[in-house]
Short mmCIF file of C-alpha atoms in Angstrom, two decimals:
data_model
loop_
_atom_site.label_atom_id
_atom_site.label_comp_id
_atom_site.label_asym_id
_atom_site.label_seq_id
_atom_site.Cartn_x
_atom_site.Cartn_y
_atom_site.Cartn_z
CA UNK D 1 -17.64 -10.13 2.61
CA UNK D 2 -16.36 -6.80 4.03
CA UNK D 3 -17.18 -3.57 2.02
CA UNK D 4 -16.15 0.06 2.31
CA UNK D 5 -18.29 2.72 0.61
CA UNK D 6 -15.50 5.43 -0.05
CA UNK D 7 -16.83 9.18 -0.87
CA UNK D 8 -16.54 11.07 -2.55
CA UNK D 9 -15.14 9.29 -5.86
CA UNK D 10 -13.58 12.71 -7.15
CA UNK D 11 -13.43 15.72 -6.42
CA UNK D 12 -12.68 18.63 -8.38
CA UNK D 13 -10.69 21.74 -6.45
CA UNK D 14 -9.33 24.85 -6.75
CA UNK D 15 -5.91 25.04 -5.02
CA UNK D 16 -5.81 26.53 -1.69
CA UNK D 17 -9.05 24.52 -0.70
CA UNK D 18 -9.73 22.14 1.98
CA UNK D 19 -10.68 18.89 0.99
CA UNK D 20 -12.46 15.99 3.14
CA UNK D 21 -13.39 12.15 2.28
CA UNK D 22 -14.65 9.41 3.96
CA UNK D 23 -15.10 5.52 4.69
CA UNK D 24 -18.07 3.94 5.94
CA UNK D 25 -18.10 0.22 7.11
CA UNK D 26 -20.46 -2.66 7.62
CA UNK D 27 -18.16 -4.46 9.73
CA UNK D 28 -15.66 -3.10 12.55
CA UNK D 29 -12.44 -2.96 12.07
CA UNK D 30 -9.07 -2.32 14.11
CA UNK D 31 -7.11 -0.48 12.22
CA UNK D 32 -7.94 2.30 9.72
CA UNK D 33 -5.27 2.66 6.81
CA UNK D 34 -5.03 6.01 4.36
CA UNK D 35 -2.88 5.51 1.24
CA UNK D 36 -2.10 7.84 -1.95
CA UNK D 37 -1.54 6.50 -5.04
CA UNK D 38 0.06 8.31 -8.23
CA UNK D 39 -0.35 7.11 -11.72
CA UNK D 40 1.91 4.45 -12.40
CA UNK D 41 2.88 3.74 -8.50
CA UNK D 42 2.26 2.03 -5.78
CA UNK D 43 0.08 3.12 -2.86
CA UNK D 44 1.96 5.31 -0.24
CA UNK D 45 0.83 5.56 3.32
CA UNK D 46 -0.04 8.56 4.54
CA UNK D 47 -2.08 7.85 8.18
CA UNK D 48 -2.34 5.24 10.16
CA UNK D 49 -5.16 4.85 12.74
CA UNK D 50 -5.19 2.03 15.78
CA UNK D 51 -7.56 2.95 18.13
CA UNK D 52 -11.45 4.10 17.65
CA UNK D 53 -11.60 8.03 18.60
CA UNK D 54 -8.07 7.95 17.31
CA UNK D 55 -7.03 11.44 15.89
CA UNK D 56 -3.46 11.87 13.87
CA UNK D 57 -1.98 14.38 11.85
CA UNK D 58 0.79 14.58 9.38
CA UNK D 59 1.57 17.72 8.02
CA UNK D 60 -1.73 18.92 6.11
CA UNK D 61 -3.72 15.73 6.55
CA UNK D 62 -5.50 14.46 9.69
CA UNK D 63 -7.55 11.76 9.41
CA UNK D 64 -9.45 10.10 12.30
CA UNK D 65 -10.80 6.71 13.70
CA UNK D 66 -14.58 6.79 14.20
CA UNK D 67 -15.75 5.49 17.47
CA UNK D 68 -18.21 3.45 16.12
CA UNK D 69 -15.21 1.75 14.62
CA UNK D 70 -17.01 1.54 11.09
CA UNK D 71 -15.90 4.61 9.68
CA UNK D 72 -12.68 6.87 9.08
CA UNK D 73 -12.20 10.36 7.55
CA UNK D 74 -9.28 12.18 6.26
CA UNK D 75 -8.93 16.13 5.51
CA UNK D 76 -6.84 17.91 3.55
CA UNK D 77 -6.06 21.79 4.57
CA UNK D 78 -4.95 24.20 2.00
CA UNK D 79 -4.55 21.85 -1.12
CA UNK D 80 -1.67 21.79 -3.25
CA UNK D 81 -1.07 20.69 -7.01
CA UNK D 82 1.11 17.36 -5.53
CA UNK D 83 -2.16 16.69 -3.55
CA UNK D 84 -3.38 15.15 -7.12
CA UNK D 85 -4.11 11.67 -6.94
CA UNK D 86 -6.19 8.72 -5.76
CA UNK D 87 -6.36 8.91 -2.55
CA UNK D 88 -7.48 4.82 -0.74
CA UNK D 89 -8.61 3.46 2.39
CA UNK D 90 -7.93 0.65 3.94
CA UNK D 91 -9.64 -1.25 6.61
CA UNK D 92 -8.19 -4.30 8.79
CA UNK D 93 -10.12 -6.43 11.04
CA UNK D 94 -9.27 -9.67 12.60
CA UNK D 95 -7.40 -11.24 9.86
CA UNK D 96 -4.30 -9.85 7.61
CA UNK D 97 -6.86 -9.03 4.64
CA UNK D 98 -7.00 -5.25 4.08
CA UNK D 99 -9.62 -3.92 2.88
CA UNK D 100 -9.97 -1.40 0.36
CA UNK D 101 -12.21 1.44 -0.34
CA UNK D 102 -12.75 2.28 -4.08
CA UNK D 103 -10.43 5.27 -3.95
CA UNK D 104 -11.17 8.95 -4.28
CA UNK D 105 -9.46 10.82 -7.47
CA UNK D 106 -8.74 14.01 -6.56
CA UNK D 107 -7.59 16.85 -8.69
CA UNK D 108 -6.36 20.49 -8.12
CA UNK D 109 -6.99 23.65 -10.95
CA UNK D 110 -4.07 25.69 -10.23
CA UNK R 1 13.16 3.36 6.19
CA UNK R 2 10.03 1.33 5.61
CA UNK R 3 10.88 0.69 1.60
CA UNK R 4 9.95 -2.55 -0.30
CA UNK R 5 11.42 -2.71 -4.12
CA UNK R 6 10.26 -4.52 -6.44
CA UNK R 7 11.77 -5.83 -9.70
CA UNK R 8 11.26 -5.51 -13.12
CA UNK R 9 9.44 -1.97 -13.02
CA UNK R 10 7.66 -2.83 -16.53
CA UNK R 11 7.64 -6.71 -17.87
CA UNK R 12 6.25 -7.16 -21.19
CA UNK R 13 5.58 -11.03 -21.93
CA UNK R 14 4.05 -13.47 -24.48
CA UNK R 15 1.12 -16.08 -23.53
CA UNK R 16 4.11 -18.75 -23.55
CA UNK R 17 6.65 -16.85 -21.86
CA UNK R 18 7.54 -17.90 -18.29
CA UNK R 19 8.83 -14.54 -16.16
CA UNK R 20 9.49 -13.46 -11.97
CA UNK R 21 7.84 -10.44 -10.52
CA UNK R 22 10.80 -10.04 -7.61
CA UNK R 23 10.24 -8.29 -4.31
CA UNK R 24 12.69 -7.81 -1.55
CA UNK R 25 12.09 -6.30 2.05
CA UNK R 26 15.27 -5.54 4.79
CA UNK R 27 13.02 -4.10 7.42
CA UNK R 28 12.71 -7.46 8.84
CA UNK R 29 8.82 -7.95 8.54
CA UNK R 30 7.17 -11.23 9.12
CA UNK R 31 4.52 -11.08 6.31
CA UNK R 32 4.45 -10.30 2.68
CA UNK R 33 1.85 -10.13 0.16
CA UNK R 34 1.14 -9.95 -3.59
CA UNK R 35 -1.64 -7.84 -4.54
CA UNK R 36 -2.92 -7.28 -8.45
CA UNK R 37 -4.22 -3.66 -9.19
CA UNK R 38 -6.08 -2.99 -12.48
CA UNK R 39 -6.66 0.79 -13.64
CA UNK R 40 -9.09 2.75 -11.58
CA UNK R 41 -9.50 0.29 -9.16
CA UNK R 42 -8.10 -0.65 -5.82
CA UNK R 43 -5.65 -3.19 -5.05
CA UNK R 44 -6.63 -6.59 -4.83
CA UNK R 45 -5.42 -9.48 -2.15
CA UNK R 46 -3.60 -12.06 -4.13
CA UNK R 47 -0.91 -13.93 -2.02
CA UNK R 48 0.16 -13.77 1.99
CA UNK R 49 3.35 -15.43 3.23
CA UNK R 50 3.93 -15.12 7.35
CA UNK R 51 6.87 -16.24 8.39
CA UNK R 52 7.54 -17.77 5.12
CA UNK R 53 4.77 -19.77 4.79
CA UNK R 54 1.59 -19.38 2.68
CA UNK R 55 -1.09 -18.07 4.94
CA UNK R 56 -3.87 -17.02 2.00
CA UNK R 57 -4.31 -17.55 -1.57
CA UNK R 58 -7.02 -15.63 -2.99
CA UNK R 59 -8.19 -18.74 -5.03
CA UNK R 60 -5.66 -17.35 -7.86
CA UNK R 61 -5.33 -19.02 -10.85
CA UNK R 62 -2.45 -21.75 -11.09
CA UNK R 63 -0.51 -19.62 -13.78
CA UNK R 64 0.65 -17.44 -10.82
CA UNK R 65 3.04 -19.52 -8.33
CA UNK R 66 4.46 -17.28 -5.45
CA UNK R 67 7.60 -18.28 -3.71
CA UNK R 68 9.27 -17.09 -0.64
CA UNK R 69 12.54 -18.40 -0.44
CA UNK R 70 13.39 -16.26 2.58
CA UNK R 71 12.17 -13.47 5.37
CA UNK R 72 13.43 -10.73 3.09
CA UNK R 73 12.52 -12.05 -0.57
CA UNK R 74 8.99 -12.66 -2.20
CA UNK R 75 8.58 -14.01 -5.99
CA UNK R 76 5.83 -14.56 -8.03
CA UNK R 77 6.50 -16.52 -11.02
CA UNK R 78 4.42 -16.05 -14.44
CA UNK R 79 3.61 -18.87 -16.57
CA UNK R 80 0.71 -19.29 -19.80
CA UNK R 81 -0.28 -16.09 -18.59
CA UNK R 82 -3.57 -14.56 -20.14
CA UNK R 83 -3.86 -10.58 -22.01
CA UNK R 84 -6.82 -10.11 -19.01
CA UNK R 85 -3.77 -10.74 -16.40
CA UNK R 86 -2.17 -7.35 -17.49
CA UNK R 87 -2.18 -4.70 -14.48
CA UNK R 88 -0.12 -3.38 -11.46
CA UNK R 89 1.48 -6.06 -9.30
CA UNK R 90 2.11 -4.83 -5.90
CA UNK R 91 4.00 -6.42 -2.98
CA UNK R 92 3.68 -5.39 0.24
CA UNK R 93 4.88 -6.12 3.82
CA UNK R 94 4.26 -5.87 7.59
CA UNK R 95 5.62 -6.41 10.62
CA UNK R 96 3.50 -8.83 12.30
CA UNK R 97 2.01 -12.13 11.26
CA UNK R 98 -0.99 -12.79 11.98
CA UNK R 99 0.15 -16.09 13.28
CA UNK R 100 2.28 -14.12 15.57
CA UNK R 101 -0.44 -13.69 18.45
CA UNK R 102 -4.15 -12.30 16.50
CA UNK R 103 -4.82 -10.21 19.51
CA UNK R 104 -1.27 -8.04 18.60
CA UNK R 105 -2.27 -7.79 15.04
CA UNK R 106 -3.80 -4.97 15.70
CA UNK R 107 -1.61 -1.77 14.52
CA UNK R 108 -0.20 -3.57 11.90
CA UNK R 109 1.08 -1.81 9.43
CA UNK R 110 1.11 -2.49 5.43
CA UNK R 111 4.02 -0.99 3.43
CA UNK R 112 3.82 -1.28 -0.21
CA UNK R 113 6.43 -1.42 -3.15
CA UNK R 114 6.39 0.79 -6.69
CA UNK R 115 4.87 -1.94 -8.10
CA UNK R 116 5.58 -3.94 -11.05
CA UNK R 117 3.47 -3.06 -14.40
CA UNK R 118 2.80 -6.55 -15.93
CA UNK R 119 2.12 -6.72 -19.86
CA UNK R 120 0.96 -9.74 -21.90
CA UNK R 121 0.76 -9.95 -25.60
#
């Protein structure tokens, strides 16, 4: 079946820093997904991607479609404490599964 | 407003006990889903209704029944559940089905609920 190798799987930062991750594929897929999750809720989504080469911003993030269409990255500029959490992604191909990546934890010393 | 809400937000119930995980979408999307989520991990695929209709079960156990009684409600009804079934239930929704036309599945978006945290004694 379809994997996604998520990395890193947590990060420890100081606040202030910049913060990238990133999904690798085995399989294309057309649409790239990046949720947040806080303990106790459910995943919130932060990015959306449609098209390889794709670039989008929102706010501090910007995450990006890779043109190989097996791989996505998101960044995080000047981290805040509410930047805590485990950040997903998600990877759709031709059917309505999404795939998941294993998640990256990330947390923020004030 | 792309919000899904989901009913009870904790559920604690016995191996016997029969119980409803509700879920209830007004942004008129096609498809809804059921996913299970245990700690640390990511969400798993459980249940997809398109256009009211089961599309995919994820070979889940019979004790789980889901039920879609319309475009805008999603249920999944507990029954003999198991201690190993505790965990996050999520629901989620989209716009398109997939059985709307595959090539315009593309760009489809998942929203997802709060999520419902399910625990059996």
């Amino acid at each position: 079946g379809q994997q996604l190798n998520q990395s890193p799987q947590s990060m420890f930062i100081q606040e202030g820093e910049d913060v990238s991750m990133n999904c690798t594929s085995s399989s294309i897929f057309n649409t790239w997904l990046w949720y947040k999750q806080d303990p106790g809720e459910g995943p919130v989504l932060l990015i959306a991607l449609y098209k390889a080469g794709e670039l989008t911003s929102n706010g501090r993030l910007t995450a990006q479609f890779g043109i190989t269409r097996k791989d996505s990255f998101l960044n995080i500029s000047a981290s805040i404490p509410s930047d805590v959490g485990i950040y997903f992604c998600a990877g759709q191909g031709g059917a309505q599964k999404l795939v998941f990546g294993q998640g990256t934890r990330l947390t923020i010393n004030p | 407003d792309t919000e899904v809400t989901q009913t009870p937000k904790h559920l604690v119930m016995g191996m016997t006990n029969k119980k409803s995980l509700k879920c209830e979408q007004h942004m008129g999307h096609r498809a809804m889903y059921w996913y299970k989520q245990k700690a640390k991990k990511p969400p798993e695929l459980m249940f997809v209704y398109s256009y009211e209709k089961l599309s995919i079960n994820e070979s889940v156990p019979s004790r789980f029944s889901p039920e879609c009684p319309n475009s805008s409600l999603l249920n999944l009804h507990l029954h003999a559940l198991q201690p190993e079934d505790s965990a996050l239930y999520l629901c989620a929704s989209s716009q398109r089905s997939y059985f709307d036309r595959p090539a315009a599945f593309s760009g489809n978006t998942i929203y997802f609920g709060e999520g419902s945290w399910l625990t059996v004694v």
